Every structure is written in C-alpha cells, then in structure tokens.
XYZ file of N, CA and C in Angstrom:
435
model
N 13.379 17.692 -8.522
C 14.814 17.491 -8.342
C 15.086 15.998 -8.177
N 16.116 15.519 -8.851
C 16.397 14.083 -8.815
C 17.063 13.680 -7.503
N 16.990 12.395 -7.231
C 17.539 11.789 -6.041
C 18.082 10.431 -6.456
N 19.053 9.910 -5.739
C 19.676 8.631 -6.063
C 19.549 7.668 -4.895
N 19.848 6.409 -5.175
C 19.979 5.387 -4.149
C 21.405 4.872 -4.172
N 21.847 4.339 -3.035
C 23.151 3.687 -2.964
C 22.938 2.346 -2.281
N 23.619 1.310 -2.799
C 23.417 -0.040 -2.293
C 24.691 -0.855 -2.474
N 24.915 -1.802 -1.559
C 26.035 -2.723 -1.711
C 25.743 -3.693 -2.844
N 26.744 -3.966 -3.647
C 26.631 -4.927 -4.751
C 27.250 -6.234 -4.257
N 26.481 -6.961 -3.470
C 26.973 -8.174 -2.815
C 27.282 -9.244 -3.852
N 28.467 -9.823 -3.742
C 28.868 -10.908 -4.625
C 29.695 -10.474 -5.818
N 29.646 -9.201 -6.170
C 30.431 -8.718 -7.317
C 31.831 -8.339 -6.847
N 32.806 -8.732 -7.628
C 34.198 -8.411 -7.330
C 34.657 -7.142 -8.044
N 33.944 -6.769 -9.133
C 34.358 -5.635 -9.952
C 33.175 -5.181 -10.816
N 33.364 -4.050 -11.481
C 32.352 -3.563 -12.429
C 32.150 -4.603 -13.530
N 33.242 -5.171 -14.009
C 33.166 -6.168 -15.071
C 32.358 -7.394 -14.619
N 32.531 -7.778 -13.371
C 31.781 -8.892 -12.810
C 30.280 -8.562 -12.804
N 29.923 -7.349 -12.407
C 28.524 -6.912 -12.418
C 27.965 -6.934 -13.840
N 28.732 -6.415 -14.797
C 28.278 -6.394 -16.195
C 28.065 -7.810 -16.740
N 28.947 -8.729 -16.376
C 28.813 -10.122 -16.808
C 27.542 -10.738 -16.235
N 27.275 -10.468 -14.966
C 26.083 -10.989 -14.313
C 24.823 -10.439 -14.980
N 24.807 -9.140 -15.274
C 23.650 -8.513 -15.932
C 23.406 -9.171 -17.291
N 24.451 -9.328 -18.089
C 24.314 -9.938 -19.419
C 23.797 -11.372 -19.306
N 24.294 -12.107 -18.325
C 23.849 -13.482 -18.115
C 22.362 -13.533 -17.795
N 21.914 -12.700 -16.839
C 20.493 -12.691 -16.434
C 19.582 -12.264 -17.585
N 19.989 -11.249 -18.341
C 19.172 -10.810 -19.473
C 19.078 -11.917 -20.525
N 20.166 -12.629 -20.754
C 20.161 -13.754 -21.686
C 19.236 -14.865 -21.222
N 19.259 -15.171 -19.918
C 18.353 -16.183 -19.366
C 16.896 -15.797 -19.585
N 16.584 -14.516 -19.358
C 15.202 -14.046 -19.535
C 14.766 -14.185 -20.988
N 15.643 -13.812 -21.907
C 15.309 -13.927 -23.334
C 15.053 -15.386 -23.719
N 15.921 -16.285 -23.247
C 15.768 -17.712 -23.563
C 14.474 -18.273 -22.971
N 14.041 -17.725 -21.837
C 12.806 -18.187 -21.194
C 11.570 -17.516 -21.782
N 11.767 -16.598 -22.736
C 10.645 -15.912 -23.355
C 10.052 -14.813 -22.491
N 10.796 -14.386 -21.475
C 10.345 -13.315 -20.588
C 10.847 -11.976 -21.112
N 10.206 -10.884 -20.703
C 10.742 -9.572 -21.075
C 12.140 -9.411 -20.465
N 13.090 -9.007 -21.281
C 14.473 -8.857 -20.812
C 14.660 -7.464 -20.233
N 14.524 -7.373 -18.916
C 14.792 -6.118 -18.235
C 15.530 -6.428 -16.947
N 16.433 -5.542 -16.591
C 17.197 -5.768 -15.382
C 16.503 -5.102 -14.217
N 16.392 -5.836 -13.127
C 15.830 -5.259 -11.914
C 16.553 -5.831 -10.713
N 16.477 -5.088 -9.629
C 17.023 -5.550 -8.357
C 15.853 -5.602 -7.379
N 15.704 -6.719 -6.682
C 14.605 -6.866 -5.740
C 15.055 -6.432 -4.357
N 14.234 -5.629 -3.716
C 14.522 -5.156 -2.374
C 13.264 -5.269 -1.526
N 13.417 -5.284 -0.231
C 12.269 -5.441 0.670
C 11.496 -4.137 0.808
N 12.194 -3.060 0.978
C 11.538 -1.781 1.234
C 11.241 -1.047 -0.073
N 10.117 -0.353 -0.095
C 9.740 0.468 -1.243
C 10.144 1.903 -0.933
N 10.939 2.540 -1.788
C 11.331 3.932 -1.527
C 10.105 4.846 -1.490
N 10.013 5.660 -0.462
C 8.896 6.589 -0.332
C 9.063 7.807 -1.243
N 10.288 8.052 -1.685
C 10.567 9.212 -2.533
C 10.745 8.775 -3.997
N 9.884 7.871 -4.435
C 9.992 7.275 -5.772
C 9.938 8.332 -6.872
N 9.084 9.336 -6.734
C 8.952 10.350 -7.781
C 10.283 11.056 -8.034
N 10.990 11.419 -6.974
C 12.289 12.083 -7.121
C 13.328 11.124 -7.699
N 13.264 9.849 -7.316
C 14.210 8.856 -7.833
C 14.043 8.648 -9.332
N 12.796 8.685 -9.797
C 12.523 8.449 -11.215
C 12.689 9.706 -12.064
N 13.056 10.809 -11.437
C 13.312 12.069 -12.141
C 14.801 12.184 -12.459
N 15.366 11.138 -13.085
C 16.773 11.156 -13.474
C 17.720 10.536 -12.468
N 17.194 9.842 -11.454
C 18.036 9.242 -10.424
C 18.680 7.936 -10.874
N 19.682 7.523 -10.115
C 20.425 6.293 -10.398
C 20.595 5.486 -9.126
N 20.930 4.217 -9.312
C 21.336 3.349 -8.214
C 22.856 3.261 -8.289
N 23.541 3.746 -7.252
C 24.999 3.699 -7.179
C 25.386 2.419 -6.448
N 26.297 1.662 -7.045
C 26.721 0.377 -6.505
C 28.040 0.508 -5.738
N 28.054 -0.011 -4.518
C 29.274 -0.119 -3.715
C 29.828 -1.521 -3.943
N 31.005 -1.575 -4.526
C 31.666 -2.852 -4.813
C 32.986 -2.869 -4.059
N 33.143 -3.858 -3.205
C 34.383 -4.022 -2.443
C 34.778 -2.742 -1.693
N 33.799 -2.110 -1.038
C 34.083 -0.960 -0.179
C 34.163 0.387 -0.861
N 33.908 0.447 -2.176
C 33.943 1.716 -2.903
C 32.753 1.828 -3.845
N 32.140 3.015 -3.893
C 31.185 3.267 -4.965
C 32.018 3.238 -6.235
N 31.611 2.420 -7.215
C 32.407 2.290 -8.436
C 31.613 2.572 -9.698
N 30.267 2.484 -9.604
C 29.463 2.649 -10.808
C 28.024 2.955 -10.434
N 27.246 3.239 -11.466
C 25.823 3.500 -11.255
C 25.027 2.959 -12.432
N 23.730 2.788 -12.190
C 22.777 2.449 -13.237
C 21.557 3.341 -13.057
N 21.043 3.865 -14.167
C 19.884 4.757 -14.107
C 18.647 3.971 -13.689
N 17.860 4.553 -12.782
C 16.591 3.952 -12.364
C 15.536 4.219 -13.420
N 14.871 3.164 -13.883
C 13.865 3.268 -14.927
C 12.454 3.214 -14.338
N 12.271 2.372 -13.310
C 10.951 2.227 -12.700
C 11.107 1.640 -11.311
N 10.067 1.815 -10.507
C 10.006 1.235 -9.164
C 8.661 0.530 -9.072
N 8.703 -0.807 -8.881
C 7.478 -1.614 -8.917
C 7.289 -2.415 -7.633
N 6.450 -1.920 -6.735
C 6.142 -2.703 -5.526
C 5.327 -3.945 -5.900
N 5.507 -5.041 -5.145
C 4.726 -6.257 -5.367
C 4.727 -7.071 -4.084
N 3.870 -8.062 -4.027
C 3.810 -8.979 -2.901
C 4.269 -10.336 -3.401
N 5.248 -10.930 -2.701
C 5.784 -12.220 -3.157
C 4.855 -13.374 -2.766
N 5.242 -14.590 -3.104
C 4.419 -15.781 -2.862
C 4.157 -16.024 -1.381
N 5.025 -15.507 -0.515
C 4.856 -15.670 0.931
C 4.053 -14.529 1.551
N 3.553 -13.627 0.712
C 2.758 -12.504 1.214
C 3.592 -11.350 1.751
N 4.874 -11.340 1.433
C 5.771 -10.287 1.914
C 5.883 -9.207 0.848
N 5.717 -7.958 1.253
C 5.852 -6.838 0.331
C 7.302 -6.661 -0.083
N 7.516 -6.501 -1.368
C 8.859 -6.302 -1.923
C 8.776 -5.251 -3.016
N 9.913 -4.988 -3.630
C 9.968 -3.961 -4.657
C 11.013 -4.336 -5.700
N 10.670 -4.145 -6.964
C 11.654 -4.278 -8.045
C 12.132 -2.876 -8.404
N 13.436 -2.664 -8.295
C 14.056 -1.448 -8.805
C 14.493 -1.779 -10.222
N 13.777 -1.265 -11.207
C 14.076 -1.562 -12.605
C 15.186 -0.618 -13.053
N 16.239 -1.188 -13.644
C 17.446 -0.440 -13.968
C 17.762 -0.486 -15.460
N 18.344 0.585 -15.953
C 18.920 0.580 -17.292
C 20.101 -0.397 -17.219
N 20.200 -1.373 -18.113
C 21.286 -2.352 -18.000
C 22.685 -1.783 -18.237
N 22.768 -0.559 -18.758
C 24.082 0.056 -19.000
C 24.697 0.488 -17.666
N 25.906 0.025 -17.396
C 26.635 0.362 -16.177
C 27.573 1.526 -16.489
N 27.472 2.591 -15.689
C 28.283 3.795 -15.902
C 29.352 3.860 -14.805
N 30.629 3.706 -15.157
C 31.689 3.819 -14.149
C 31.743 5.229 -13.563
N 32.035 5.305 -12.277
C 32.141 6.593 -11.581
C 33.499 6.692 -10.898
N 33.787 7.878 -10.393
C 34.926 8.006 -9.491
C 34.706 7.038 -8.340
N 35.767 6.494 -7.822
C 35.640 5.622 -6.666
C 35.461 6.484 -5.428
N 34.536 6.075 -4.580
C 34.250 6.798 -3.342
C 34.124 5.754 -2.233
N 35.001 5.790 -1.230
C 34.945 4.773 -0.172
C 33.625 4.842 0.605
N 33.109 3.678 0.955
C 31.875 3.567 1.742
C 31.990 2.392 2.692
N 31.561 2.602 3.920
C 31.502 1.504 4.881
C 30.290 0.635 4.569
N 30.332 -0.593 5.044
C 29.218 -1.512 4.820
C 27.965 -1.017 5.538
N 26.817 -1.282 4.940
C 25.526 -0.944 5.528
C 24.504 -1.932 4.989
N 23.346 -1.984 5.630
C 22.303 -2.898 5.170
C 21.280 -2.141 4.339
N 20.698 -2.837 3.385
C 19.648 -2.234 2.570
C 20.189 -1.195 1.618
N 19.397 -0.175 1.365
C 19.801 0.925 0.498
C 19.641 2.223 1.264
N 20.265 3.256 0.769
C 20.164 4.595 1.362
C 19.907 5.583 0.234
N 19.273 6.691 0.581
C 19.143 7.782 -0.375
C 20.505 8.453 -0.518
N 20.788 8.971 -1.708
C 22.049 9.650 -1.991
C 21.728 10.927 -2.758
N 21.983 12.049 -2.121
C 21.737 13.346 -2.759
C 22.718 13.530 -3.922
N 22.277 14.187 -5.001
C 23.175 14.401 -6.147
C 24.492 15.079 -5.769
N 24.467 15.996 -4.812
C 25.692 16.700 -4.415
C 26.713 15.772 -3.755
N 26.249 14.637 -3.220
C 27.137 13.687 -2.546
C 27.542 12.517 -3.436
N 26.975 12.437 -4.629
C 27.250 11.317 -5.533
C 28.583 11.527 -6.252
N 29.336 10.451 -6.465
C 30.587 10.580 -7.224
C 30.299 10.904 -8.688
N 31.249 11.577 -9.313
C 31.104 11.944 -10.737
C 31.286 10.724 -11.616
N 30.633 10.779 -12.782
C 30.892 9.766 -13.808
C 32.314 9.958 -14.303
N 32.944 8.865 -14.709
C 34.274 8.985 -15.299
C 34.128 9.660 -16.654
N 34.818 10.754 -16.843
C 34.729 11.494 -18.099
C 35.700 10.969 -19.127
N 35.621 11.545 -20.297
C 36.484 11.129 -21.409
C 37.959 11.165 -21.030
N 38.377 12.235 -20.383
C 39.788 12.384 -20.050
C 40.268 11.451 -18.961
N 39.331 10.810 -18.234
C 39.711 9.966 -17.111
C 39.281 8.526 -17.310
N 38.755 8.216 -18.470
C 38.254 6.863 -18.726
C 39.372 5.821 -18.696
N 40.621 6.258 -18.801
C 41.742 5.330 -18.757
C 41.833 4.577 -17.442
N 41.263 5.136 -16.376
C 41.272 4.451 -15.082
C 40.576 3.105 -15.175
N 39.526 3.028 -15.979
C 38.793 1.761 -16.083
C 39.584 0.711 -16.843
N 40.594 1.131 -17.593
C 41.429 0.178 -18.323
C 42.438 -0.499 -17.396
N 42.659 0.080 -16.209
C 43.588 -0.528 -15.255
C 42.989 -1.819 -14.701
N 43.832 -2.795 -14.375
C 43.322 -4.019 -13.753
C 42.615 -3.699 -12.436
N 41.594 -4.464 -12.140
C 40.767 -4.216 -10.957
C 41.595 -4.156 -9.684
N 42.510 -5.083 -9.512
C 43.325 -5.105 -8.284
C 44.165 -3.836 -8.145
N 44.705 -3.342 -9.264
C 45.499 -2.115 -9.221
C 44.611 -0.933 -8.848
N 43.411 -0.864 -9.435
C 42.469 0.210 -9.080
C 42.134 0.154 -7.593
N 41.915 -1.064 -7.071
C 41.582 -1.223 -5.660
C 42.742 -0.752 -4.778
N 43.968 -1.126 -5.141
C 45.137 -0.701 -4.352
C 45.293 0.805 -4.371
N 45.121 1.425 -5.559
C 45.227 2.872 -5.666
C 44.138 3.559 -4.845
N 42.932 2.986 -4.845
C 41.832 3.550 -4.052
C 42.136 3.428 -2.555
N 42.673 2.271 -2.136
C 43.023 2.089 -0.721
C 44.077 3.085 -0.270
N 44.947 3.466 -1.184
C 45.981 4.450 -0.872
C 45.467 5.885 -0.964
N 44.224 6.040 -1.410
C 43.639 7.376 -1.551
C 44.111 8.119 -2.787
N 44.614 7.394 -3.780
C 45.138 8.029 -4.978
C 44.118 8.162 -6.094
N 43.015 7.436 -6.010
C 41.916 7.623 -6.959
C 40.615 7.665 -6.202
C-alpha cells in the first residue's frame, strides 16, 4: 500500500514559482554535465521507504496550503562532507496541482496517508489553476476552494 510525505515548500510563493525553480535547477545540472534529476535533500531518512516508493508522492505546502505534489522516484541516503547523514528524495519533475488543503507550519516532513491527501485537480476543475495566485489564496483563506 502506498504512502506519501508532506513538506513545507520554503521560499516558493506559488506552484508556478516551484516549477520555475525546478526548471532552473535541471538546466544548471545539464549545463554542468550532471545527470538532470530533481531531488530534495532532507536530514532524516524515511523508515517506510518501501511504502513511499510504491506510488507515493511528496505533497508540497505552499503559503499555508497543500497545493501540489510530485511523485517519489527514489530515496537515497548519503553522508555529507561533514559526516552528517542525509537523504535525497528523488522526485518526478512534473508538478501535479491538487485541491488546496490548509496546513499549519511544521518542521521537517510528515507521513501522509492516501485517505488524508488532497485530490489531484481533475479535468473539470483545472480552471482553478488558471486563476491568479493571489485570487486562489484569497478564495482558499475564505474556505471557498
């Protein structure tokens, strides 16, 4: 059975901002001759990696709301130059918009059961992503989306 992670997307103002950052980093890697793959570095290694890699995603909290997800491709523990254990969460670079779900700030990442995860925006509701970010945020604050 699959399992997900949820994490704050620190520094991103919107889904579009996250997508721009991903494209920039992948371009830098290509120019440097490195394999172009997107990953997020974290300190802790998930103990439930097998369930996460069975179709799980990393759900991003942007400005107080879960707004999107990226499929988890791999989990790679490593030790950095200072001897500190870390982990690369390797992600599919495609960002999938989801229903907005309010979340309070927290540190690190948390497990997210599939039953508690917001739905992907479907064909009939994809128009929400066409709205300006500020309008979406205001509607979410009012509890309308």
